[in-house]
PDB file of C-alpha atoms in Angstrom:
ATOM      1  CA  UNK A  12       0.000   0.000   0.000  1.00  0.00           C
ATOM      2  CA  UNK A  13       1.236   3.630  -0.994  1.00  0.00           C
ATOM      3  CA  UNK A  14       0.536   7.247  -0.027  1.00  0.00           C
ATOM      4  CA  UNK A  15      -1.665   8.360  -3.187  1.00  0.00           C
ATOM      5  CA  UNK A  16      -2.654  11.607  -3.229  1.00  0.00           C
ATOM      6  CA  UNK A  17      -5.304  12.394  -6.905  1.00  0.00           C
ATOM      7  CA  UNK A  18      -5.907  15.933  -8.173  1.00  0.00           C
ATOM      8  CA  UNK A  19      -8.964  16.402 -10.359  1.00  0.00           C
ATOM      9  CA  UNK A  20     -12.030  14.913  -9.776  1.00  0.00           C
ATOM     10  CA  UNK A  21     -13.858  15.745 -12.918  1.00  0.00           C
ATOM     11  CA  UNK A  22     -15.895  12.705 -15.001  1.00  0.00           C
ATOM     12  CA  UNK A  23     -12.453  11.613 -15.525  1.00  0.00           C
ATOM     13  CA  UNK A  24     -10.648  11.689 -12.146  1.00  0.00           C
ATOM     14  CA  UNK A  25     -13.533  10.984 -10.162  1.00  0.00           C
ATOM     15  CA  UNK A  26     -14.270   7.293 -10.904  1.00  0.00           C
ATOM     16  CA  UNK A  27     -10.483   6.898 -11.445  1.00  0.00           C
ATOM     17  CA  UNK A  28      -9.463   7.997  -8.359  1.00  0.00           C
ATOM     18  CA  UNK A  29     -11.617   5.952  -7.121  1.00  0.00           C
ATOM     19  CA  UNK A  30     -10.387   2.350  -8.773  1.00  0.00           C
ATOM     20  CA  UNK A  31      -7.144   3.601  -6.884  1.00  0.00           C
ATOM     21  CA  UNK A  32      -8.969   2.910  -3.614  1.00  0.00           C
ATOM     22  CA  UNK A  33     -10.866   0.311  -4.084  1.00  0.00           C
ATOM     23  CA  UNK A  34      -8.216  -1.896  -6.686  1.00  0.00           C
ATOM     24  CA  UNK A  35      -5.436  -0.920  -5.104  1.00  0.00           C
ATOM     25  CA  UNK A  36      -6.614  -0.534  -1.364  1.00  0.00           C
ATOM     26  CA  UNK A  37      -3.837   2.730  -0.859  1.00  0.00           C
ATOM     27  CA  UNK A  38      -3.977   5.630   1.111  1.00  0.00           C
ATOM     28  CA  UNK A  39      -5.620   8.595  -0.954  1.00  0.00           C
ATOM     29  CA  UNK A  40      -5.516  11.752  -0.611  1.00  0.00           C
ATOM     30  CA  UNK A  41      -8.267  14.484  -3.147  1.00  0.00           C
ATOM     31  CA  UNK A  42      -7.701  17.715  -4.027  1.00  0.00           C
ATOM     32  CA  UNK A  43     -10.599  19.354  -6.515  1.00  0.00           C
ATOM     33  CA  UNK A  44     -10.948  23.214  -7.556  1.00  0.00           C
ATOM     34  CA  UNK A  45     -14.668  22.802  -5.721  1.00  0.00           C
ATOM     35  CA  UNK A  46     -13.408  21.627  -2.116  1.00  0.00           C
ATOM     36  CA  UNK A  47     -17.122  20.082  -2.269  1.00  0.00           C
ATOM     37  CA  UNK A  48     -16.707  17.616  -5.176  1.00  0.00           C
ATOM     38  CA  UNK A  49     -13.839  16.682  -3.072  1.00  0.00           C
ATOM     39  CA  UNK A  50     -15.711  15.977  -0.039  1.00  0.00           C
ATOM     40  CA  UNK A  51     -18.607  14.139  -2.064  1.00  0.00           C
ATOM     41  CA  UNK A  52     -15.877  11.849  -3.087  1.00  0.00           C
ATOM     42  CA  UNK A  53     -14.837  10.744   0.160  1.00  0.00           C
ATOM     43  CA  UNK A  54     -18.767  10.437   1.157  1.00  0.00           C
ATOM     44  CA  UNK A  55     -19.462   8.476  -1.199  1.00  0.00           C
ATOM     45  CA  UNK A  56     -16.723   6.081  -0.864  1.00  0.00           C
ATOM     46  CA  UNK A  57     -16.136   6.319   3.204  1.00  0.00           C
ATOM     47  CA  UNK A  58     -12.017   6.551   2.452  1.00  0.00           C
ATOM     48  CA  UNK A  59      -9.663   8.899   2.491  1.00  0.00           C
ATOM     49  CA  UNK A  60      -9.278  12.722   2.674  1.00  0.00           C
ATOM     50  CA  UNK A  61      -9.175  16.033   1.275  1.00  0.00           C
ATOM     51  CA  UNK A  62      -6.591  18.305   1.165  1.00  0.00           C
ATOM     52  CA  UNK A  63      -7.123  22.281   0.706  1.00  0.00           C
ATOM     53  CA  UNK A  64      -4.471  22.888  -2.405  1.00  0.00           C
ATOM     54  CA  UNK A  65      -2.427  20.528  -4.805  1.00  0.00           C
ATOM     55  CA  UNK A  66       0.443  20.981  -2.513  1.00  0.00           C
ATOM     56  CA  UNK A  67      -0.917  19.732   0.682  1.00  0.00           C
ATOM     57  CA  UNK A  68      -2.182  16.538  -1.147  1.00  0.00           C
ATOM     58  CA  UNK A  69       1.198  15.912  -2.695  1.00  0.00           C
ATOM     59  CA  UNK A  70       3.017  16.444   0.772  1.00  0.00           C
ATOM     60  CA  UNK A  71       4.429  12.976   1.654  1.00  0.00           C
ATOM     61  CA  UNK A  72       3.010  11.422  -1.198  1.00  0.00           C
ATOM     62  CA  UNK A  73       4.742   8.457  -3.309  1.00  0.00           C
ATOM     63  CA  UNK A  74       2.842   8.808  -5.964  1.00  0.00           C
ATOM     64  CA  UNK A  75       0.375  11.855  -7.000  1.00  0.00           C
ATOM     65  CA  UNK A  76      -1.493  11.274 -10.287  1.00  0.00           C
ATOM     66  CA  UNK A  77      -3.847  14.116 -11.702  1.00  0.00           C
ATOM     67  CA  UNK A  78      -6.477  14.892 -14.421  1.00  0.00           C
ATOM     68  CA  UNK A  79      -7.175  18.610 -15.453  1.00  0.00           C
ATOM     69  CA  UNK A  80      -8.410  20.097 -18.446  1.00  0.00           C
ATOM     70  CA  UNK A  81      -5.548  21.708 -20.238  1.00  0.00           C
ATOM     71  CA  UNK A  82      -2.383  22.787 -20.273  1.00  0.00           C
ATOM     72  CA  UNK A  83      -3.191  26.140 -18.621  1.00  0.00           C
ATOM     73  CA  UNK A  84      -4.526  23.799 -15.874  1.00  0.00           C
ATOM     74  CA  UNK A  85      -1.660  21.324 -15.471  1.00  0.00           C
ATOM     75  CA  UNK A  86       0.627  24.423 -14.721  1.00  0.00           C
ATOM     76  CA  UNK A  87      -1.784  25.778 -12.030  1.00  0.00           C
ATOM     77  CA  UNK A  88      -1.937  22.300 -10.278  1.00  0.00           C
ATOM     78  CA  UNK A  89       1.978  21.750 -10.375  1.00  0.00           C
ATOM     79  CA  UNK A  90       4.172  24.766 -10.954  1.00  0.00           C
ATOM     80  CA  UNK A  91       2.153  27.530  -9.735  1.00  0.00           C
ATOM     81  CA  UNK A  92       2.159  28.938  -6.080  1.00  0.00           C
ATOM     82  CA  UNK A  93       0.726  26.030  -3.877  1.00  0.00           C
ATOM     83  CA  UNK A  94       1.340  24.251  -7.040  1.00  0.00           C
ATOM     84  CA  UNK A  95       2.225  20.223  -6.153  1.00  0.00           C
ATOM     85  CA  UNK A  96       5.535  20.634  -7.120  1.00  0.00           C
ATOM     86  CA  UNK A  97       6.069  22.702  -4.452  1.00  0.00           C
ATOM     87  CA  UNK A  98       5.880  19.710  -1.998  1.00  0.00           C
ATOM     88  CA  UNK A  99       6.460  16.580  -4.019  1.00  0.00           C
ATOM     89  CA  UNK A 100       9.565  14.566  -1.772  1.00  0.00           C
ATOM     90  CA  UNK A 101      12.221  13.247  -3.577  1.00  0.00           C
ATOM     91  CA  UNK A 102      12.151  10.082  -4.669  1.00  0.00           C
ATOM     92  CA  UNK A 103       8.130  10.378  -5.576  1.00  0.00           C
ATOM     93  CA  UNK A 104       6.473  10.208  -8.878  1.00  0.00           C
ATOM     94  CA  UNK A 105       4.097  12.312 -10.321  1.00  0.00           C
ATOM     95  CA  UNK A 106       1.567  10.767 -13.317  1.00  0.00           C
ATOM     96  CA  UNK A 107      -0.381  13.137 -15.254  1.00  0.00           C
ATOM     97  CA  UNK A 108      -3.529  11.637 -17.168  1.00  0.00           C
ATOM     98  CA  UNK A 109      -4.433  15.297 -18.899  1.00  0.00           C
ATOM     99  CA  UNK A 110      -4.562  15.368 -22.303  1.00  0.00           C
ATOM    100  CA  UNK A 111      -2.041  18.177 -22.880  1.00  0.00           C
ATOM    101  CA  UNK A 112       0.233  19.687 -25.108  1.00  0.00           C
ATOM    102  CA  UNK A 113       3.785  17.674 -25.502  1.00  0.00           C
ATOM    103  CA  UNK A 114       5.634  21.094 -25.089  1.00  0.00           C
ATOM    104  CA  UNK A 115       3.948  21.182 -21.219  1.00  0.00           C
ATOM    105  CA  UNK A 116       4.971  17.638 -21.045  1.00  0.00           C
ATOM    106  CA  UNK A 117       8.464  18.150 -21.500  1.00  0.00           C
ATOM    107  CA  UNK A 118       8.491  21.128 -19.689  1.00  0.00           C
ATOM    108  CA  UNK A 119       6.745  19.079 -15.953  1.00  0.00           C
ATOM    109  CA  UNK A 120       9.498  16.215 -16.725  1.00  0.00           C
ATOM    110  CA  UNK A 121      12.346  18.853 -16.648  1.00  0.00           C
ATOM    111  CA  UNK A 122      11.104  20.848 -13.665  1.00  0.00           C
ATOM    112  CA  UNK A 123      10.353  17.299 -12.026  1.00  0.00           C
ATOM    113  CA  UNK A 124      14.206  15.896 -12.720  1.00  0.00           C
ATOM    114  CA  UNK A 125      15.298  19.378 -11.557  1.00  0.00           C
ATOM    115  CA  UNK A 126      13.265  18.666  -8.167  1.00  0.00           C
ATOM    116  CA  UNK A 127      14.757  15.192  -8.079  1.00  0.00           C
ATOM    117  CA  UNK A 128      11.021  13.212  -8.485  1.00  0.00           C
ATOM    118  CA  UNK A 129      10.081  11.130 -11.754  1.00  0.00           C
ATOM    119  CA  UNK A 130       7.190  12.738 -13.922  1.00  0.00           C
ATOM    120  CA  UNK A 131       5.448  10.431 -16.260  1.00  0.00           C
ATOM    121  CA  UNK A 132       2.883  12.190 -19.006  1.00  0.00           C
ATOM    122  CA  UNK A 133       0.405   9.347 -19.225  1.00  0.00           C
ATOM    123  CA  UNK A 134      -3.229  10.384 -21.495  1.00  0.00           C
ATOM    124  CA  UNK A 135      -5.522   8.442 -21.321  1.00  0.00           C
ATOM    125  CA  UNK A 136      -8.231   7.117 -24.225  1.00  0.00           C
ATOM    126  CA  UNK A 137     -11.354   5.180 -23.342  1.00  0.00           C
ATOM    127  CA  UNK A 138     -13.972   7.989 -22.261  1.00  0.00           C
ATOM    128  CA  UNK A 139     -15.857   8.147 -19.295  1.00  0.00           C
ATOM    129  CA  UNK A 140     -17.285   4.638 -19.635  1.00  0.00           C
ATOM    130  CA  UNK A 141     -13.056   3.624 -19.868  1.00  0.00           C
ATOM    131  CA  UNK A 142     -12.749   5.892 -16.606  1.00  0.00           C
ATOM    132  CA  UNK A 143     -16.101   4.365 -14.582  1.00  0.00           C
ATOM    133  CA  UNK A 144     -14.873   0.446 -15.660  1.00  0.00           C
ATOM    134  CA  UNK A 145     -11.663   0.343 -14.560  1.00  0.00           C
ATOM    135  CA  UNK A 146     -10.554  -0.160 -18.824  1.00  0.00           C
ATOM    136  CA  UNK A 147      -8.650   2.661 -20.119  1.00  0.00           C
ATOM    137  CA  UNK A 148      -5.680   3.029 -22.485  1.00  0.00           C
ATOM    138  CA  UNK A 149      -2.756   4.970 -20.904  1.00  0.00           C
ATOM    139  CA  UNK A 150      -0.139   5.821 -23.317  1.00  0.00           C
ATOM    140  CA  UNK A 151       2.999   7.244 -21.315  1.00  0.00           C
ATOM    141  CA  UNK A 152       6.093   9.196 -21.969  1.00  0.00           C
ATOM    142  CA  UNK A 153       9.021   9.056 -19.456  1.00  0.00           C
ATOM    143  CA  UNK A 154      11.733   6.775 -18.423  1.00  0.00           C
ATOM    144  CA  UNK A 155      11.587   3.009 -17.824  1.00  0.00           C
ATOM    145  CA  UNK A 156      12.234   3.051 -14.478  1.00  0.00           C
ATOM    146  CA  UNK A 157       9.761   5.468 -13.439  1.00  0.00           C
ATOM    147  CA  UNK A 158       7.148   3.951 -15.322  1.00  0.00           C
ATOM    148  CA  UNK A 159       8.205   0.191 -13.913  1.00  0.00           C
ATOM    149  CA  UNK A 160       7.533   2.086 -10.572  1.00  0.00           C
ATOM    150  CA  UNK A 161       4.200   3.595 -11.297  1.00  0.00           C
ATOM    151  CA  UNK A 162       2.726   0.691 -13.532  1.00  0.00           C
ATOM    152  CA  UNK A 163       0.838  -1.034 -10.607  1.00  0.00           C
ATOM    153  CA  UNK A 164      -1.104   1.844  -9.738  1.00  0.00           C
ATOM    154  CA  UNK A 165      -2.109   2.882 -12.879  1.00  0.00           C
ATOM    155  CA  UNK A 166      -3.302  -0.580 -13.528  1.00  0.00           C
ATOM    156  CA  UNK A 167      -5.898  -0.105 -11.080  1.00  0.00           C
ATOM    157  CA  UNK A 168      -7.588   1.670 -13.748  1.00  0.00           C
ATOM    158  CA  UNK A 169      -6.220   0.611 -17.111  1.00  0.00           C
ATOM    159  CA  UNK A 170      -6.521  -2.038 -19.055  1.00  0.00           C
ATOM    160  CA  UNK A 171      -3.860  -1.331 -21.564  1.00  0.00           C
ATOM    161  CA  UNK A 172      -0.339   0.705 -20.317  1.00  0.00           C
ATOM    162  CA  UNK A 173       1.994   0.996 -22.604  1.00  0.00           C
ATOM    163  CA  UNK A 174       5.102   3.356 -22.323  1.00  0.00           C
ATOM    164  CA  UNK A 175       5.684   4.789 -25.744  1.00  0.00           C
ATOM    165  CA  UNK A 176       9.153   6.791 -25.649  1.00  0.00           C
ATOM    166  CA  UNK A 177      10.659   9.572 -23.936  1.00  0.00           C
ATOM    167  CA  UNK A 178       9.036  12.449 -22.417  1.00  0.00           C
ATOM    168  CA  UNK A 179       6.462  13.722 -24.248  1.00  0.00           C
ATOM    169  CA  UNK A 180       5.803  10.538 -26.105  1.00  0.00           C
ATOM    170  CA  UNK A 181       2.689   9.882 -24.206  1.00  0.00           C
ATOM    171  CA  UNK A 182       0.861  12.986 -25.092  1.00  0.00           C
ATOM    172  CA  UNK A 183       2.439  12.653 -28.706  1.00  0.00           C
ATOM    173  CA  UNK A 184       0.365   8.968 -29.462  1.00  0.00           C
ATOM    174  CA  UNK A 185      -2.695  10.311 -28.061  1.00  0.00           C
ATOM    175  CA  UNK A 186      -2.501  12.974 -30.636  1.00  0.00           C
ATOM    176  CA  UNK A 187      -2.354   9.950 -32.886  1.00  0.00           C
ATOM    177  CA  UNK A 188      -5.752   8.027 -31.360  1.00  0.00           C
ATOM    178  CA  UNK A 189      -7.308  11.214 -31.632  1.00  0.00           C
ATOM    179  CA  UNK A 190      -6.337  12.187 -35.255  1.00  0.00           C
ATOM    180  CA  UNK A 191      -7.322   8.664 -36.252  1.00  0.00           C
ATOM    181  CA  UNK A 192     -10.662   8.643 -33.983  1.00  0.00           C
ATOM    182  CA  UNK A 193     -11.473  12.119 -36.287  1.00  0.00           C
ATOM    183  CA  UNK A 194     -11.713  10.256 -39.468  1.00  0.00           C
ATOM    184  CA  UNK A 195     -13.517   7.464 -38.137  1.00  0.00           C
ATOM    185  CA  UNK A 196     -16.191   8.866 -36.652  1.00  0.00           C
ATOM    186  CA  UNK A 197     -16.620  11.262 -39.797  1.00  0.00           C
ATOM    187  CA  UNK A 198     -16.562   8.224 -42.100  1.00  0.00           C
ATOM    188  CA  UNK A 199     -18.983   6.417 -39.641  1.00  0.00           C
ATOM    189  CA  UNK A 200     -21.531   9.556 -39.622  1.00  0.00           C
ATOM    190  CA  UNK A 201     -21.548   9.736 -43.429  1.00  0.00           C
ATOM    191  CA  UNK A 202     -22.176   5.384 -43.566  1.00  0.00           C
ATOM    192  CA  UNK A 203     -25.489   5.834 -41.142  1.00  0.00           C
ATOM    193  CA  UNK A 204     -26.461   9.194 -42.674  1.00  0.00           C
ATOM    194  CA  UNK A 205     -26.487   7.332 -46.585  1.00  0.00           C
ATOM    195  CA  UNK A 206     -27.760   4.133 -44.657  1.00  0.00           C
ATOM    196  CA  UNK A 207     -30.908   6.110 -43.356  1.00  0.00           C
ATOM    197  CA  UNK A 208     -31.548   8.190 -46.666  1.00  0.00           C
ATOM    198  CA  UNK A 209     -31.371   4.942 -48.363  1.00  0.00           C
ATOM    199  CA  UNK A 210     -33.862   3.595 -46.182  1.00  0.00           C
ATOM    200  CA  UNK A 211     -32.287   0.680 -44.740  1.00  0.00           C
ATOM    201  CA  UNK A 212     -32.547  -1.646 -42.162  1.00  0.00           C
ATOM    202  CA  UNK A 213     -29.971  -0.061 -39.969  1.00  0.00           C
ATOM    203  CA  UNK A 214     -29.509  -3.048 -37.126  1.00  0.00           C
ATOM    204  CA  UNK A 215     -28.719  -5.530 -40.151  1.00  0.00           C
ATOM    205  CA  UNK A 216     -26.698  -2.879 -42.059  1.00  0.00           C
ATOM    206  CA  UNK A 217     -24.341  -2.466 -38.730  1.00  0.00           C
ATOM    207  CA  UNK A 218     -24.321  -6.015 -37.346  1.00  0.00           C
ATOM    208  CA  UNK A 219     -23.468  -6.919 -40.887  1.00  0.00           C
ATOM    209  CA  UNK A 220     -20.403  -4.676 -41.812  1.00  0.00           C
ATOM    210  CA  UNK A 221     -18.843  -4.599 -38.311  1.00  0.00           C
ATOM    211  CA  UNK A 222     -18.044  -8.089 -38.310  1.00  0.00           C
ATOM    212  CA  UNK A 223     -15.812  -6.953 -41.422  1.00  0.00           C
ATOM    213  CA  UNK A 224     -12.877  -4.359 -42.233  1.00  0.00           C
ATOM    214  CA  UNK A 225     -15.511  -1.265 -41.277  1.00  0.00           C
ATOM    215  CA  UNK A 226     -15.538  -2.800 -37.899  1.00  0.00           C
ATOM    216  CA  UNK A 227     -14.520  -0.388 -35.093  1.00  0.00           C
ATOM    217  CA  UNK A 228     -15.445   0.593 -31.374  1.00  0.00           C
ATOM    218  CA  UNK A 229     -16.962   3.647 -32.470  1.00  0.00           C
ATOM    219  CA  UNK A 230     -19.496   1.721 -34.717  1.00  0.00           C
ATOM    220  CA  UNK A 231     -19.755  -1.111 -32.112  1.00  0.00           C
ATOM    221  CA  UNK A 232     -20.839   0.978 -28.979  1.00  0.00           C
ATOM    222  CA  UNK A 233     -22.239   4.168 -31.161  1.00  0.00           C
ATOM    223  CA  UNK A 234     -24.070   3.085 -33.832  1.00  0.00           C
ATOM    224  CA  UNK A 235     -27.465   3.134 -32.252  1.00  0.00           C
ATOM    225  CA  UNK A 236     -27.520   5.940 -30.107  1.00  0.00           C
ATOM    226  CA  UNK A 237     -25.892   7.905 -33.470  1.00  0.00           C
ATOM    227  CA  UNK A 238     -29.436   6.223 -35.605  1.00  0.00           C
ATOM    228  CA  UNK A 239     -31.517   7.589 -32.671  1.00  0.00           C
ATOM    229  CA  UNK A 240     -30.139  11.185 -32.566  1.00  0.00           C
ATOM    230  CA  UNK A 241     -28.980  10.835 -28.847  1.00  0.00           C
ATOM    231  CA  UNK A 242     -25.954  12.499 -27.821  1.00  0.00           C
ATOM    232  CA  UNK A 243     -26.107  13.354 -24.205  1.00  0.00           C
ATOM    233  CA  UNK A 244     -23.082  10.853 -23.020  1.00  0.00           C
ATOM    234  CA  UNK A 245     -19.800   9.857 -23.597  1.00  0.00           C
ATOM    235  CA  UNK A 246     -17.194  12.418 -24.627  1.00  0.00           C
ATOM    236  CA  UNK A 247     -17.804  15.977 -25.463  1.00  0.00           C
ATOM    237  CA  UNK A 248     -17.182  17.556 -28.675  1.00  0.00           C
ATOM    238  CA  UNK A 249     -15.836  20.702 -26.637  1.00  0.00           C
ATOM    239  CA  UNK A 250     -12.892  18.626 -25.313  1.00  0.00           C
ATOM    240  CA  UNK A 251     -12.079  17.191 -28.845  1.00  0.00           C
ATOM    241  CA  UNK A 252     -12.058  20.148 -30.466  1.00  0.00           C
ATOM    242  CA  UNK A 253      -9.494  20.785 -27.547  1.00  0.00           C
ATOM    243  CA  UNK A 254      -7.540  17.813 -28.789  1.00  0.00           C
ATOM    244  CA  UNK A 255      -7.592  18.660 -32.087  1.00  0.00           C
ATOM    245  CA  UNK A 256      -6.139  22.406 -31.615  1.00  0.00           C
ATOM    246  CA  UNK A 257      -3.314  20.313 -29.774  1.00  0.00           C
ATOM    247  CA  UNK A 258      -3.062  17.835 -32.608  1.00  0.00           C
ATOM    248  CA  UNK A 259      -3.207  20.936 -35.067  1.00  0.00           C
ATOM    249  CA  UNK A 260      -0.721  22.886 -33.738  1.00  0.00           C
ATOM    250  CA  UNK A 261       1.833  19.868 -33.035  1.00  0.00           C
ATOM    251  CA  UNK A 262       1.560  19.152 -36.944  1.00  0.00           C
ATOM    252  CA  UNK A 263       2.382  22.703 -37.715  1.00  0.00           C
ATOM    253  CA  UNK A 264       5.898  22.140 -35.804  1.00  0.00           C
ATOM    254  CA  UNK A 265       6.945  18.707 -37.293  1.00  0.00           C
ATOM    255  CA  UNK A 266       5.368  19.742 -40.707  1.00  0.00           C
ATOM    256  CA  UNK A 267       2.749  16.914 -41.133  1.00  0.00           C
ATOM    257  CA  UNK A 268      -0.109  17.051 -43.294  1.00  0.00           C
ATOM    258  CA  UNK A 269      -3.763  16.684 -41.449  1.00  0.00           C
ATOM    259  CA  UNK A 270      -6.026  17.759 -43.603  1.00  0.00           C
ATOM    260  CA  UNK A 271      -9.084  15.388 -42.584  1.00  0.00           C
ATOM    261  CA  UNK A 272      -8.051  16.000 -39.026  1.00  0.00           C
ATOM    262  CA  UNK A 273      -8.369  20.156 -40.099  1.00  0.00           C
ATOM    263  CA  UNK A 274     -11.860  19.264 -41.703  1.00  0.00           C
ATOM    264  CA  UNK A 275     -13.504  17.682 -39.205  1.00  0.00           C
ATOM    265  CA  UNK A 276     -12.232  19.770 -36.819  1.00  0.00           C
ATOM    266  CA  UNK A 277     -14.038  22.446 -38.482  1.00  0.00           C
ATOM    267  CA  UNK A 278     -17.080  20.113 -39.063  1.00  0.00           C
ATOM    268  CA  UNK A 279     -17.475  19.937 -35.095  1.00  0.00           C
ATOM    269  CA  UNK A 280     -17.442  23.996 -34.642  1.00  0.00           C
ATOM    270  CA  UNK A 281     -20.662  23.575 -36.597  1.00  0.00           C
ATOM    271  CA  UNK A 282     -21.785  21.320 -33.753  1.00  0.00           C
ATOM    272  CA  UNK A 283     -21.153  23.869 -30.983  1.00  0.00           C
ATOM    273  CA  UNK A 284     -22.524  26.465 -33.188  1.00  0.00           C
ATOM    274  CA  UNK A 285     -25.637  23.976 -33.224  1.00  0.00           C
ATOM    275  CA  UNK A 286     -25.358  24.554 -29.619  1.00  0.00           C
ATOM    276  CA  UNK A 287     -23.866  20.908 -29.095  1.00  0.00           C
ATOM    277  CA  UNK A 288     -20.365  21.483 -27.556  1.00  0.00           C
ATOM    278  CA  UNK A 289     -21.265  19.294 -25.095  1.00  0.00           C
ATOM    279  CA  UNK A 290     -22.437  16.409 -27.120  1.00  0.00           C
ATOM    280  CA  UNK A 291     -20.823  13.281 -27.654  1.00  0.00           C
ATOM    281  CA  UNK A 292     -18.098  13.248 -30.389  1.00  0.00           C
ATOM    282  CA  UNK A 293     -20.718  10.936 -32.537  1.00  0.00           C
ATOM    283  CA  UNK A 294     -22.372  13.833 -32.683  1.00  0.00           C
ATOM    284  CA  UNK A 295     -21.125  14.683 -36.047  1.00  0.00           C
ATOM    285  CA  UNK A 296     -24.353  12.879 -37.585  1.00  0.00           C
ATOM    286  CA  UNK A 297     -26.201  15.519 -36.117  1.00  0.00           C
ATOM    287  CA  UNK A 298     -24.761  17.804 -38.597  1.00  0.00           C
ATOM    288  CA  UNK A 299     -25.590  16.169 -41.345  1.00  0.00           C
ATOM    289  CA  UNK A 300     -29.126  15.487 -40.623  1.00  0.00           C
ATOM    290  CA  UNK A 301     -29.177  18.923 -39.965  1.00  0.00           C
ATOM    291  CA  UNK A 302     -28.036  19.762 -42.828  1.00  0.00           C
ATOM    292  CA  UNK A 303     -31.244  18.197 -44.861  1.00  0.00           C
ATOM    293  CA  UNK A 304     -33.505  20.890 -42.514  1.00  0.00           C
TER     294      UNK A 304
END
């Protein structure tokens, strides 16, 4: 058992941090912006504590993980005054789950060696149904030794942990899954929408082609809810479009060519024009039908 402390109790965090207790059966410490999400999370699983800034729940800690919202975040939570890097011991290791910018990456692993803790940059992919089961995908950037260190706690709520290079490697490939989840879901909207204009049998259409190469996760566990025009779950099209700017700008410095990535990007500031930035990234059906109104 380890001193844990978790910063960032969002849809993310929250059932995360709480695999760590339950899984894992170590010490936790929470911090959260909102002291009272904080303090529903210990209710509601009778363990552990609070703590009153990201230093105080890093103080002592061998390992403090954390899930924010951007890069503008991270720094606030680590480097900034009461900042957990302030009070992380030596020795410790810090694991960020953000999806962030490989430039802020870098930057947390330098001030980290400099402080003499390990820093791991570890996204996750597998949305909030990944986060609530325990199942994510954690793709990580940082050195071996670190990561063989931190592995069995992020197991407690991963199914897949890979390390993928240096630092900044982590946040790197999950600029990759979401490039490549872009396309897909854009090629998936534009299958259903022809599907339903062509008046098909939709539940034969999809249990037909996904046992083929058109097969995917997306078309698995979205296809219906996409047919039926719900969109109130899963992950929001306001923190993709977040992704994408990351993705975006990353291509701009190592001069690669995204231009479906660029399209749909665009394609989903219709959507929060439509007033759905909080929709589900399947959402992008929605536009389409929209467009026939």
């Amino acid at each position: 058992m380890a001193k844990v402390a978790w910063i960032g109790l969002g849809v993310m965090g929250y059932p995360m941090a709480g695999h760590i207790l339950k899984k894992g059966g170590h010490d936790l410490v929470v911090y959260n912006r909102s002291g009272a999400k904080a303090q529903a999370w210990v209710d509601e699983y009778g363990a552990g504590q609070t703590a009153p800034t990201p230093a105080a729940a890093a103080k002592d800690a061998d390992f403090v993980l954390c899930c924010v919202g951007n890069d503008d975040d991270l720094r606030s939570v680590t480097i900034a005054e009461n900042g957990a890097f302030e009070a992380m011991k030596s020795g410790a290791i810090f694991v960020d789950n953000t999806t962030a910018s490989a430039d802020v990456a870098r930057q947390l692993h330098a001030a980290a060696d400099e402080k003499g803790f390990g820093f791991l940059d570890a996204p996750v992919s597998g949305g909030q149904a990944g986060a609530e089961n325990g199942v994510l995908t954690v793709m990580i950037g940082g050195r071996q030794d670190i990561f063989d260190r931190a592995k069995p706690v992020i197991d407690c709520y991963a199914r897949q942990v890979t390390l993928i290079g240096e630092a900044g490697s982590g946040q790197l490939c999950k600029m990759v899954n979401q490039i490549c989840i872009a396309g897909l879901v854009q090629g998936l909207s534009e299958g259903i929408h022809f599907a339903q204009k062509a008046g098909l049998d939709m539940a034969k259409v999809m249990d037909t082609i996904s046992k083929g190469a058109a097969g995917s996760w997306q078309m698995e566990n979205r296809w219906k809810t996409m047919d039926e025009g719900h969109y109130e779950h899963g992950f929001a099209v306001n923190w993709m479009r977040k992704d994408l700017d990351i993705s975006l700008a990353e291509a701009r410095r190592n001069n690669a060519s995204l231009p479906v990535a660029a399209l749909v990007d665009q394609f989903y500031s219709e959507i929060q024009k439509m007033g759905g930035g909080r929709w589900d990234t399947s959402a992008l059906l929605a536009r389409l039908n929209n467009a026939d109104k």
